[in-house]
mmCIF file of C-alpha atoms in Angstrom:
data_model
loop_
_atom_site.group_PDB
_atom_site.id
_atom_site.type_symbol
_atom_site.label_atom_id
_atom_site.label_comp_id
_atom_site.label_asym_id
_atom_site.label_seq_id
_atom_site.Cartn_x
_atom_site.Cartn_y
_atom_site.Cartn_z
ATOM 1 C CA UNK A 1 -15.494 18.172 2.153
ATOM 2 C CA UNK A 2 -13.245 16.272 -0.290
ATOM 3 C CA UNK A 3 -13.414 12.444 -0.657
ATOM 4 C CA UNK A 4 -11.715 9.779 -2.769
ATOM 5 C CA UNK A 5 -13.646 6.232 -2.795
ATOM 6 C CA UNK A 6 -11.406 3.403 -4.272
ATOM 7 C CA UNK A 7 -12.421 0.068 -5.272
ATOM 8 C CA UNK A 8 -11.863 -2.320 -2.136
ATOM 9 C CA UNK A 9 -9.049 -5.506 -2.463
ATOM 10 C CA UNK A 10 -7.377 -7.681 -2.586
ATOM 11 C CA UNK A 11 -7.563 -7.496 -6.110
ATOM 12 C CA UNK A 12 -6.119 -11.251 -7.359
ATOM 13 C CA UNK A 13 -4.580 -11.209 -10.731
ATOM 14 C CA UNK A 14 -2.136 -13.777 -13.122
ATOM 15 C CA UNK A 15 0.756 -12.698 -14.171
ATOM 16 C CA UNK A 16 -0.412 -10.407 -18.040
ATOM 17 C CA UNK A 17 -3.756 -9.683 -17.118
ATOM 18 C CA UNK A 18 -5.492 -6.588 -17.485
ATOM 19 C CA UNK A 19 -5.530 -4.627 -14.420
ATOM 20 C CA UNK A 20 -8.099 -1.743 -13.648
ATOM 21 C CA UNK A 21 -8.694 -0.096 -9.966
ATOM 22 C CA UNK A 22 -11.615 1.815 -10.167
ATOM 23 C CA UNK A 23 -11.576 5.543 -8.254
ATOM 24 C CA UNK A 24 -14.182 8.391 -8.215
ATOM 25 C CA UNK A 25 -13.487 11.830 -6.075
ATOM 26 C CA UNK A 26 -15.901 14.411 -4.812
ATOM 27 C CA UNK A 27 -14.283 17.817 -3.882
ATOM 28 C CA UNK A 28 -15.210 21.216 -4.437
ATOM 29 C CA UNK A 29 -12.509 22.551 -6.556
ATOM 30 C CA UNK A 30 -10.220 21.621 -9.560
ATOM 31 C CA UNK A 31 -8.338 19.422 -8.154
ATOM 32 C CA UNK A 32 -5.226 17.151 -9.215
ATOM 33 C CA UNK A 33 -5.335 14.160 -9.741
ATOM 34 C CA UNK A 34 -2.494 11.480 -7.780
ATOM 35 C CA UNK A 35 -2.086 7.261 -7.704
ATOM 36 C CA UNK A 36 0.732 6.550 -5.227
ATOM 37 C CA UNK A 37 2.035 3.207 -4.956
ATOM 38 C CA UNK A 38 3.085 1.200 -1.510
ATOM 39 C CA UNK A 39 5.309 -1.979 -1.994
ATOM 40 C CA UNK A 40 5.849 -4.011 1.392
ATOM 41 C CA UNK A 41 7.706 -1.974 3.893
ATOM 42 C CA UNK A 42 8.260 0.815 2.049
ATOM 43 C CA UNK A 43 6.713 4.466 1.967
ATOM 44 C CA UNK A 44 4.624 5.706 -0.839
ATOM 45 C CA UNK A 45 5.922 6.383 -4.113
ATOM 46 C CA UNK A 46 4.021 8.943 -6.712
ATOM 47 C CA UNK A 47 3.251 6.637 -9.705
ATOM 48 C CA UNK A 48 1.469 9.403 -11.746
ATOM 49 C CA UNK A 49 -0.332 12.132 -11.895
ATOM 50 C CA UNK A 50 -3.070 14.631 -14.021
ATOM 51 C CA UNK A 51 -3.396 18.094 -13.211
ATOM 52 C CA UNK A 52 -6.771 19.038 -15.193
ATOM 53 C CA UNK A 53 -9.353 17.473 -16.955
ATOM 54 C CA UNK A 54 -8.714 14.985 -19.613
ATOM 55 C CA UNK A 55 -5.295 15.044 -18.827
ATOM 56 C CA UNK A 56 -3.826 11.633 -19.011
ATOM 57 C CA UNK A 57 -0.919 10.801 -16.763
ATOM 58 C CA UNK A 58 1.487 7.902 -16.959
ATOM 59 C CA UNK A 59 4.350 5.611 -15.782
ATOM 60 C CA UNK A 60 5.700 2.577 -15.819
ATOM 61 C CA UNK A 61 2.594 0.860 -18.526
ATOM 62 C CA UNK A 62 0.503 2.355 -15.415
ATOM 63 C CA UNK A 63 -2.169 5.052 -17.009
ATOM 64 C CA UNK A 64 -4.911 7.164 -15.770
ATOM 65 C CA UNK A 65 -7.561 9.741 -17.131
ATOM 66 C CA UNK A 66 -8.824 12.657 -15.110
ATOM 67 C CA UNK A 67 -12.529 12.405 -16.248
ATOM 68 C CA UNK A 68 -14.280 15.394 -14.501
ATOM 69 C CA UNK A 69 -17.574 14.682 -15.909
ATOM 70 C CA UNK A 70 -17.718 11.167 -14.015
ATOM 71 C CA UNK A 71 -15.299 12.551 -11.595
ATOM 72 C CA UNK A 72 -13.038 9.634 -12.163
ATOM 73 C CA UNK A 73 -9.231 8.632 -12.476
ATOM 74 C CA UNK A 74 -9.518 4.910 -13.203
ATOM 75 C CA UNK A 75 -5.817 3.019 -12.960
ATOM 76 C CA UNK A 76 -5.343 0.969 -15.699
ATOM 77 C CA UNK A 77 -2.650 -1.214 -16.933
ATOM 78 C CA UNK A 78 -2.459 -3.463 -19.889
ATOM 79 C CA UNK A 79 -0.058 -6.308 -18.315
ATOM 80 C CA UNK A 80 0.603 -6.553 -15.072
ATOM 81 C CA UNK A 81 4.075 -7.944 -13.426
ATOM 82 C CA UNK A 82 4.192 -10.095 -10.424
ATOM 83 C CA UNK A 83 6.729 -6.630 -9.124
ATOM 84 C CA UNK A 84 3.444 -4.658 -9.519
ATOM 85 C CA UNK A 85 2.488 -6.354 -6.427
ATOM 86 C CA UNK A 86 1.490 -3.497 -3.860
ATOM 87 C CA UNK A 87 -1.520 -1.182 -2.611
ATOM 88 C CA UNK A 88 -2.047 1.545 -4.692
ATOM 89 C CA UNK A 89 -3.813 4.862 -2.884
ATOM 90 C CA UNK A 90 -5.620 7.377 -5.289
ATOM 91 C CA UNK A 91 -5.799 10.688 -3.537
ATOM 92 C CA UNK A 92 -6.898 14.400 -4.441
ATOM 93 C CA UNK A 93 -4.960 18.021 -4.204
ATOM 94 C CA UNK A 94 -6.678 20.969 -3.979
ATOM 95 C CA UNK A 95 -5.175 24.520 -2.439
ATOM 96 C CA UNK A 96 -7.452 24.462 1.190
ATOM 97 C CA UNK A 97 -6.626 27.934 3.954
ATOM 98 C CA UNK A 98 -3.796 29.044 1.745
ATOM 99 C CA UNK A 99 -1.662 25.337 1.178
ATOM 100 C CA UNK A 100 -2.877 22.043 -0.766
ATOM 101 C CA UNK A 101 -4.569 19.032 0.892
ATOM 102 C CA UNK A 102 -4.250 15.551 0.162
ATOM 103 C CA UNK A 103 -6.862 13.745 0.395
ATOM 104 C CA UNK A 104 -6.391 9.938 0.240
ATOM 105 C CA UNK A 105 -8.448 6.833 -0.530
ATOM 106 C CA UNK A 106 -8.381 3.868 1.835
ATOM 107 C CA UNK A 107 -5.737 2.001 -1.106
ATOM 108 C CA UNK A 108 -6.172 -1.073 -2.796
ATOM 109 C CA UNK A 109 -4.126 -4.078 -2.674
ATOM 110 C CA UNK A 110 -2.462 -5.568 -5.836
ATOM 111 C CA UNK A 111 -1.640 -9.424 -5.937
ATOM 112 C CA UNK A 112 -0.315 -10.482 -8.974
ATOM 113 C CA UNK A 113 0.492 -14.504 -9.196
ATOM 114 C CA UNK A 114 3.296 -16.150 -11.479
ATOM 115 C CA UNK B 1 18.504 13.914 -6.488
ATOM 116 C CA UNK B 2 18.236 12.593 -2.518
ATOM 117 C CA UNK B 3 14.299 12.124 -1.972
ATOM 118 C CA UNK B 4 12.452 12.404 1.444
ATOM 119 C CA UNK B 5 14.259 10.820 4.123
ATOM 120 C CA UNK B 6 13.242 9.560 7.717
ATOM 121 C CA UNK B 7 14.872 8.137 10.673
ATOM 122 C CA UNK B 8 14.608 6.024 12.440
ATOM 123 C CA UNK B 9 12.916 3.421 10.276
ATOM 124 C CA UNK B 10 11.071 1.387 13.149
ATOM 125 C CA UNK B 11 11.623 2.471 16.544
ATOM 126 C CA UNK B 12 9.908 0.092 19.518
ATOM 127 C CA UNK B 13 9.611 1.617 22.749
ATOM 128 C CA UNK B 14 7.618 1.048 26.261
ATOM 129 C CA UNK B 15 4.486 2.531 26.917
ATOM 130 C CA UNK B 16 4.696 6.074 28.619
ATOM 131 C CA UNK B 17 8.171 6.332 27.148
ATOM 132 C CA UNK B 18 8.893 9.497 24.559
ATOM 133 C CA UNK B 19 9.831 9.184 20.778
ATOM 134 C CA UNK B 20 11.537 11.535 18.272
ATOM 135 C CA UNK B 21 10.854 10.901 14.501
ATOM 136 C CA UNK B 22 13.220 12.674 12.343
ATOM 137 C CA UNK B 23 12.317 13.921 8.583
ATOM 138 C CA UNK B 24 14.563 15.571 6.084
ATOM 139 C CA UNK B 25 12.718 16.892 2.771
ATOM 140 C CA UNK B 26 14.165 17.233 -0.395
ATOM 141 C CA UNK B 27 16.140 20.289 -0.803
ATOM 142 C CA UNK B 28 14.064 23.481 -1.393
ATOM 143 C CA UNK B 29 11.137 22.280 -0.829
ATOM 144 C CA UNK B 30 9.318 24.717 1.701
ATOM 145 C CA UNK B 31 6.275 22.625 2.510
ATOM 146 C CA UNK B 32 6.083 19.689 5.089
ATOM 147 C CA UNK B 33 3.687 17.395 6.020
ATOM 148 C CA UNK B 34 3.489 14.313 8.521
ATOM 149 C CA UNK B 35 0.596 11.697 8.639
ATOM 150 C CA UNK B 36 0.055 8.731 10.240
ATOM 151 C CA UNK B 37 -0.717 5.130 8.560
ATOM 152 C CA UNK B 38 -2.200 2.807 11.010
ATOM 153 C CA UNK B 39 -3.855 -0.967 9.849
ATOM 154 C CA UNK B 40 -7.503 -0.131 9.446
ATOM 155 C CA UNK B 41 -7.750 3.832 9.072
ATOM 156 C CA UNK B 42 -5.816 4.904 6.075
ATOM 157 C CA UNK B 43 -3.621 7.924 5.705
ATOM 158 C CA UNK B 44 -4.212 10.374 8.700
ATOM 159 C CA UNK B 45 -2.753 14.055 7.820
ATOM 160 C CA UNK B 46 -1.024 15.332 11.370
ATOM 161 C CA UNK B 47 0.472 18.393 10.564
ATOM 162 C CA UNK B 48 1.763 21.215 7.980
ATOM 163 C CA UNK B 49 4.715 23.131 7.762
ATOM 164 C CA UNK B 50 5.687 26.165 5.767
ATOM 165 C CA UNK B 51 9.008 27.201 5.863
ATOM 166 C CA UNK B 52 9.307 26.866 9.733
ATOM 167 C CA UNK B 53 6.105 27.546 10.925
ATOM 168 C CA UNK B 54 3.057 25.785 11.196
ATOM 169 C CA UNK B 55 -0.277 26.956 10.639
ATOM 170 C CA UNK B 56 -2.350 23.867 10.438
ATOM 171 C CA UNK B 57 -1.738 21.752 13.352
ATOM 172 C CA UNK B 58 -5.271 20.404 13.470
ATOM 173 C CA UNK B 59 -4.810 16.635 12.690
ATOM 174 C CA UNK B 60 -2.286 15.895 15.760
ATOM 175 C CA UNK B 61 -4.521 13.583 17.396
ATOM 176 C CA UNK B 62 -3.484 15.231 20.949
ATOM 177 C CA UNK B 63 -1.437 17.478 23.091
ATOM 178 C CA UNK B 64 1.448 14.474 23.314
ATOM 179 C CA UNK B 65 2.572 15.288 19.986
ATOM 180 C CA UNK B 66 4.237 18.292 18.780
ATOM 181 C CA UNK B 67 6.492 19.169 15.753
ATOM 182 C CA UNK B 68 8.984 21.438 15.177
ATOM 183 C CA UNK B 69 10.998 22.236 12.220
ATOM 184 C CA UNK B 70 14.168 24.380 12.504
ATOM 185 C CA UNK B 71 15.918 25.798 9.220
ATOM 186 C CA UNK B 72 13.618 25.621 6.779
ATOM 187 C CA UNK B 73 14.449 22.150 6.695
ATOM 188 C CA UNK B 74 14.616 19.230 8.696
ATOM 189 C CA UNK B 75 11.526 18.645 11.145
ATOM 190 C CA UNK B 76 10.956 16.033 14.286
ATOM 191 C CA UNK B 77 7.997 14.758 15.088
ATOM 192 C CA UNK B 78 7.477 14.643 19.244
ATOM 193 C CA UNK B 79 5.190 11.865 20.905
ATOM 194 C CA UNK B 80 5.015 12.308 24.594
ATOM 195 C CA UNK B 81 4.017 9.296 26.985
ATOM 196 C CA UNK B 82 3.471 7.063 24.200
ATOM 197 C CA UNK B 83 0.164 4.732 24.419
ATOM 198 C CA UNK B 84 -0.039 1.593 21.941
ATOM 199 C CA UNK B 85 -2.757 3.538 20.024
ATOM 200 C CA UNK B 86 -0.073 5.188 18.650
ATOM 201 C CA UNK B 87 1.962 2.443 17.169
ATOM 202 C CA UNK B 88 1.712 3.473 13.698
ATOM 203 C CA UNK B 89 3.902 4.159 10.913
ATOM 204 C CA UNK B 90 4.303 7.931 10.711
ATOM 205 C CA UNK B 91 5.358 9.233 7.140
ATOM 206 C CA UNK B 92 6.822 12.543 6.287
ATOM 207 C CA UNK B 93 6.333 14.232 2.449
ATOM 208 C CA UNK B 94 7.373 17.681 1.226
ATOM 209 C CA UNK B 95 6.764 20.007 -1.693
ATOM 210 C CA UNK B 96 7.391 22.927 -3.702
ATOM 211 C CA UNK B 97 4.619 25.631 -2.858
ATOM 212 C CA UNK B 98 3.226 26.468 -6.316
ATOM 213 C CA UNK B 99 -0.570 26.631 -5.989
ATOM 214 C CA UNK B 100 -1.974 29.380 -4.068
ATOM 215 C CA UNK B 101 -5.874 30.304 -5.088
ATOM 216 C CA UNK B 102 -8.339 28.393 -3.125
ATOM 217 C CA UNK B 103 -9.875 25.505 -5.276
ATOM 218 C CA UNK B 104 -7.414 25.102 -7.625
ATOM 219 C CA UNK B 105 -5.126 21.792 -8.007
ATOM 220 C CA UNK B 106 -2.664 21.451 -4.919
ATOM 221 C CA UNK B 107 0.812 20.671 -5.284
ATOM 222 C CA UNK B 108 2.672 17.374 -5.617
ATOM 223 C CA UNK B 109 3.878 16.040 -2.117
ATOM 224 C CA UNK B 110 6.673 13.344 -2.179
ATOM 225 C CA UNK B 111 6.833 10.639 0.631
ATOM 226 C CA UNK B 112 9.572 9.359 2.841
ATOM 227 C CA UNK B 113 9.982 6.343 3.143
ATOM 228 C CA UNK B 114 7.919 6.409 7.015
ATOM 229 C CA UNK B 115 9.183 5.374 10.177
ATOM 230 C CA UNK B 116 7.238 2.000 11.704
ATOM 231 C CA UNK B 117 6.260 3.381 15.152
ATOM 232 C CA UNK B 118 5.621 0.259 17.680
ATOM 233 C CA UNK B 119 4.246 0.937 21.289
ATOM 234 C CA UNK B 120 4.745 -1.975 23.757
#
Protein backbone atom coordinates (compact mmCIF):
# COMPACT_ATOMS: atom_id res chain seq x y z
CA UNK A 1 0.00 0.00 0.00
CA UNK A 2 0.93 3.71 -0.11
CA UNK A 3 3.12 5.34 2.61
CA UNK A 4 4.58 8.78 3.30
CA UNK A 5 7.56 8.78 6.02
CA UNK A 6 8.37 12.39 7.25
CA UNK A 7 11.24 13.48 9.18
CA UNK A 8 10.19 13.35 13.02
CA UNK A 9 10.13 16.98 15.25
CA UNK A 10 10.19 19.22 16.84
CA UNK A 11 12.30 20.74 14.45
CA UNK A 12 13.95 24.01 16.53
CA UNK A 13 14.93 26.83 14.34
CA UNK A 14 16.03 30.94 14.78
CA UNK A 15 14.26 33.23 13.27
CA UNK A 16 16.19 33.29 9.04
CA UNK A 17 17.44 29.97 9.08
CA UNK A 18 17.26 27.55 6.48
CA UNK A 19 14.52 25.20 6.92
CA UNK A 20 14.30 21.66 5.21
CA UNK A 21 11.71 18.71 6.29
CA UNK A 22 12.77 15.79 4.71
CA UNK A 23 9.80 13.34 3.06
CA UNK A 24 10.06 10.15 0.90
CA UNK A 25 6.67 8.20 -0.38
CA UNK A 26 6.21 4.67 -1.55
CA UNK A 27 2.97 4.05 -3.59
CA UNK A 28 2.23 2.21 -6.55
CA UNK A 29 1.10 4.77 -8.94
CA UNK A 30 1.86 8.39 -10.15
CA UNK A 31 0.89 10.04 -7.57
CA UNK A 32 0.63 13.89 -6.52
CA UNK A 33 2.47 15.30 -4.55
CA UNK A 34 0.79 17.61 -1.25
CA UNK A 35 2.54 19.63 2.05
CA UNK A 36 -0.39 20.86 4.17
CA UNK A 37 0.24 23.11 6.91
CA UNK A 38 -1.49 23.04 10.65
CA UNK A 39 -1.09 26.30 12.78
CA UNK A 40 -2.45 25.88 16.50
CA UNK A 41 -6.11 25.24 16.52
CA UNK A 42 -6.74 25.42 13.19
CA UNK A 43 -7.47 22.77 10.34
CA UNK A 44 -5.08 22.03 7.60
CA UNK A 45 -4.30 24.36 4.98
CA UNK A 46 -2.79 23.13 1.36
CA UNK A 47 0.60 24.96 1.23
CA UNK A 48 1.60 23.46 -2.20
CA UNK A 49 1.52 21.03 -4.38
CA UNK A 50 3.31 18.95 -7.65
CA UNK A 51 1.36 16.87 -9.80
CA UNK A 52 4.24 14.87 -11.78
CA UNK A 53 7.70 14.40 -11.69
CA UNK A 54 10.08 17.23 -11.47
CA UNK A 55 7.38 19.44 -11.03
CA UNK A 56 8.21 22.06 -8.53
CA UNK A 57 5.42 23.52 -6.47
CA UNK A 58 5.40 26.66 -4.37
CA UNK A 59 3.99 29.22 -1.87
CA UNK A 60 4.62 31.52 0.44
CA UNK A 61 9.05 31.19 0.05
CA UNK A 62 7.83 27.43 0.89
CA UNK A 63 9.17 25.06 -2.19
CA UNK A 64 9.17 21.48 -3.02
CA UNK A 65 10.42 19.05 -5.86
CA UNK A 66 8.62 15.89 -6.81
CA UNK A 67 11.79 13.71 -7.32
CA UNK A 68 10.43 10.28 -8.50
CA UNK A 69 13.72 8.74 -8.84
CA UNK A 70 14.41 9.14 -4.92
CA UNK A 71 10.75 9.24 -4.45
CA UNK A 72 11.05 12.45 -2.58
CA UNK A 73 9.28 15.94 -2.02
CA UNK A 74 11.71 17.61 0.38
CA UNK A 75 10.11 21.11 1.97
CA UNK A 76 12.42 23.67 1.80
CA UNK A 77 12.49 27.24 2.68
CA UNK A 78 15.21 29.77 2.52
CA UNK A 79 14.12 32.01 5.71
CA UNK A 80 11.90 31.02 7.96
CA UNK A 81 9.37 33.44 10.07
CA UNK A 82 8.57 32.94 13.64
CA UNK A 83 4.48 32.82 11.80
CA UNK A 84 5.87 29.68 10.04
CA UNK A 85 5.48 28.12 13.32
CA UNK A 86 3.21 24.92 12.77
CA UNK A 87 3.28 21.04 11.80
CA UNK A 88 3.52 20.53 8.37
CA UNK A 89 1.96 16.92 6.98
CA UNK A 90 3.32 15.68 3.52
CA UNK A 91 0.79 13.32 2.09
CA UNK A 92 0.22 11.39 -1.34
CA UNK A 93 -2.93 11.27 -3.99
CA UNK A 94 -3.40 8.62 -6.10
CA UNK A 95 -7.01 7.55 -7.86
CA UNK A 96 -7.66 4.04 -5.49
CA UNK A 97 -11.52 1.88 -6.40
CA UNK A 98 -12.57 4.68 -8.68
CA UNK A 99 -11.80 8.13 -6.19
CA UNK A 100 -8.26 9.51 -4.89
CA UNK A 101 -6.69 8.64 -1.51
CA UNK A 102 -4.77 10.68 0.70
CA UNK A 103 -2.35 9.31 2.25
CA UNK A 104 -0.70 11.31 5.08
CA UNK A 105 2.59 11.40 6.98
CA UNK A 106 2.59 11.51 10.78
CA UNK A 107 3.54 15.75 10.32
CA UNK A 108 6.32 17.52 11.61
CA UNK A 109 6.40 20.27 14.00
CA UNK A 110 7.93 23.71 13.12
CA UNK A 111 9.34 25.99 16.02
CA UNK A 112 10.80 28.93 14.89
CA UNK A 113 12.37 31.32 17.84
CA UNK A 114 12.72 35.27 17.63
CA UNK B 1 -14.65 32.07 -2.38
CA UNK B 2 -16.18 30.45 1.17
CA UNK B 3 -13.75 27.36 1.90
CA UNK B 4 -14.72 24.15 3.87
CA UNK B 5 -16.69 24.87 6.79
CA UNK B 6 -17.55 22.84 10.06
CA UNK B 7 -19.65 23.22 13.04
CA UNK B 8 -19.50 23.02 15.79
CA UNK B 9 -15.86 23.86 16.42
CA UNK B 10 -15.39 21.87 19.83
CA UNK B 11 -18.28 20.18 21.16
CA UNK B 12 -17.78 18.38 24.90
CA UNK B 13 -20.24 15.93 25.79
CA UNK B 14 -20.76 12.91 28.48
CA UNK B 15 -19.86 9.57 27.77
CA UNK B 16 -22.73 7.44 26.13
CA UNK B 17 -24.22 10.72 24.97
CA UNK B 18 -24.69 11.24 20.88
CA UNK B 19 -22.90 13.95 18.71
CA UNK B 20 -23.66 15.52 15.29
CA UNK B 21 -20.68 17.11 13.37
CA UNK B 22 -21.79 19.26 10.62
CA UNK B 23 -19.60 19.90 7.26
CA UNK B 24 -20.36 22.17 4.39
CA UNK B 25 -17.86 21.85 1.26
CA UNK B 26 -17.08 24.37 -1.03
CA UNK B 27 -19.60 24.83 -3.65
CA UNK B 28 -19.47 22.21 -6.47
CA UNK B 29 -17.34 20.18 -5.18
CA UNK B 30 -18.86 16.54 -5.43
CA UNK B 31 -16.36 14.67 -3.29
CA UNK B 32 -16.33 14.47 0.62
CA UNK B 33 -14.23 13.12 2.99
CA UNK B 34 -14.08 13.01 6.96
CA UNK B 35 -11.02 11.81 9.06
CA UNK B 36 -10.17 11.83 12.37
CA UNK B 37 -6.92 13.55 14.07
CA UNK B 38 -6.29 12.17 17.43
CA UNK B 39 -2.70 13.03 19.60
CA UNK B 40 -0.53 10.08 18.71
CA UNK B 41 -2.08 8.44 15.42
CA UNK B 42 -2.07 10.96 12.68
CA UNK B 43 -4.73 11.58 10.11
CA UNK B 44 -7.32 8.64 10.14
CA UNK B 45 -9.53 8.67 6.73
CA UNK B 46 -13.36 7.72 8.01
CA UNK B 47 -15.34 8.01 5.13
CA UNK B 48 -16.01 9.10 1.31
CA UNK B 49 -18.71 10.68 -0.32
CA UNK B 50 -19.64 11.16 -3.93
CA UNK B 51 -22.33 13.23 -4.68
CA UNK B 52 -24.65 11.69 -1.95
CA UNK B 53 -23.63 8.37 -1.70
CA UNK B 54 -20.97 6.63 -0.16
CA UNK B 55 -19.07 3.86 -1.40
CA UNK B 56 -16.12 3.65 0.85
CA UNK B 57 -17.21 3.55 4.34
CA UNK B 58 -14.35 1.34 5.47
CA UNK B 59 -12.35 3.64 7.87
CA UNK B 60 -15.42 4.36 10.39
CA UNK B 61 -13.83 2.80 13.22
CA UNK B 62 -17.40 1.16 14.22
CA UNK B 63 -21.08 0.75 13.84
CA UNK B 64 -21.60 4.09 16.29
CA UNK B 65 -20.75 6.26 13.53
CA UNK B 66 -22.57 6.89 10.44
CA UNK B 67 -22.65 9.74 7.83
CA UNK B 68 -25.02 11.00 5.70
CA UNK B 69 -24.95 13.67 3.19
CA UNK B 70 -28.20 15.08 1.71
CA UNK B 71 -28.07 17.45 -1.49
CA UNK B 72 -25.07 16.96 -2.90
CA UNK B 73 -23.86 19.07 -0.28
CA UNK B 74 -23.73 19.42 3.24
CA UNK B 75 -22.90 16.09 5.27
CA UNK B 76 -23.12 15.18 9.28
CA UNK B 77 -21.08 13.04 10.79
CA UNK B 78 -23.14 10.65 13.53
CA UNK B 79 -21.30 9.22 16.74
CA UNK B 80 -23.59 7.09 18.76
CA UNK B 81 -22.90 6.39 22.61
CA UNK B 82 -19.81 8.26 22.55
CA UNK B 83 -16.68 6.58 24.50
CA UNK B 84 -13.55 8.94 25.33
CA UNK B 85 -11.62 7.00 22.62
CA UNK B 86 -13.34 9.05 20.46
CA UNK B 87 -12.43 12.47 21.62
CA UNK B 88 -10.72 13.57 18.61
CA UNK B 89 -10.81 16.33 16.30
CA UNK B 90 -12.79 15.18 13.26
CA UNK B 91 -11.99 17.21 9.98
CA UNK B 92 -14.04 17.39 6.88
CA UNK B 93 -12.27 18.21 3.13
CA UNK B 94 -13.90 18.18 -0.31
CA UNK B 95 -12.92 18.20 -3.96
CA UNK B 96 -13.55 18.46 -7.49
CA UNK B 97 -13.59 14.81 -9.02
CA UNK B 98 -11.06 15.10 -11.87
CA UNK B 99 -8.89 11.96 -11.77
CA UNK B 100 -10.47 8.80 -12.65
CA UNK B 101 -7.81 5.93 -14.00
CA UNK B 102 -6.45 3.87 -11.27
CA UNK B 103 -2.79 4.94 -10.41
CA UNK B 104 -2.78 8.15 -11.61
CA UNK B 105 -2.41 11.46 -9.32
CA UNK B 106 -5.65 11.96 -7.09
CA UNK B 107 -7.29 15.13 -6.74
CA UNK B 108 -6.68 18.08 -4.42
CA UNK B 109 -8.88 17.83 -1.17
CA UNK B 110 -9.32 21.11 0.86
CA UNK B 111 -9.77 20.97 4.73
CA UNK B 112 -12.21 22.51 7.12
CA UNK B 113 -11.18 23.92 9.63
CA UNK B 114 -12.18 20.40 12.06
CA UNK B 115 -14.36 20.24 14.87
CA UNK B 116 -12.37 19.39 18.45
CA UNK B 117 -14.45 16.38 19.59
CA UNK B 118 -14.02 15.93 23.61
CA UNK B 119 -15.60 12.82 25.40
CA UNK B 120 -15.96 13.19 29.22
Amino acid sequence: GNSVTQMEGPVTLSEEAFLTINCTYTATGYPSLFWYVQYPGEGLQLLLKATKADDKGSNKGFEATYRKETTSFHLEKGSVQVSDSAVYFCALSEVQRGYSTLTFGKGTMLLVSP
Amino acid sequence: GAGVSQSPSNKVTEKGKDVELRCDPISGHTALYWYRQSLGQGLEFLIYFQGNSAPDKSGLPSDRFSAERTGGSVSTLTIQRTQQEDSAVYLCASSLVIGRQRGVGGDTQYFGPGTRLTVL
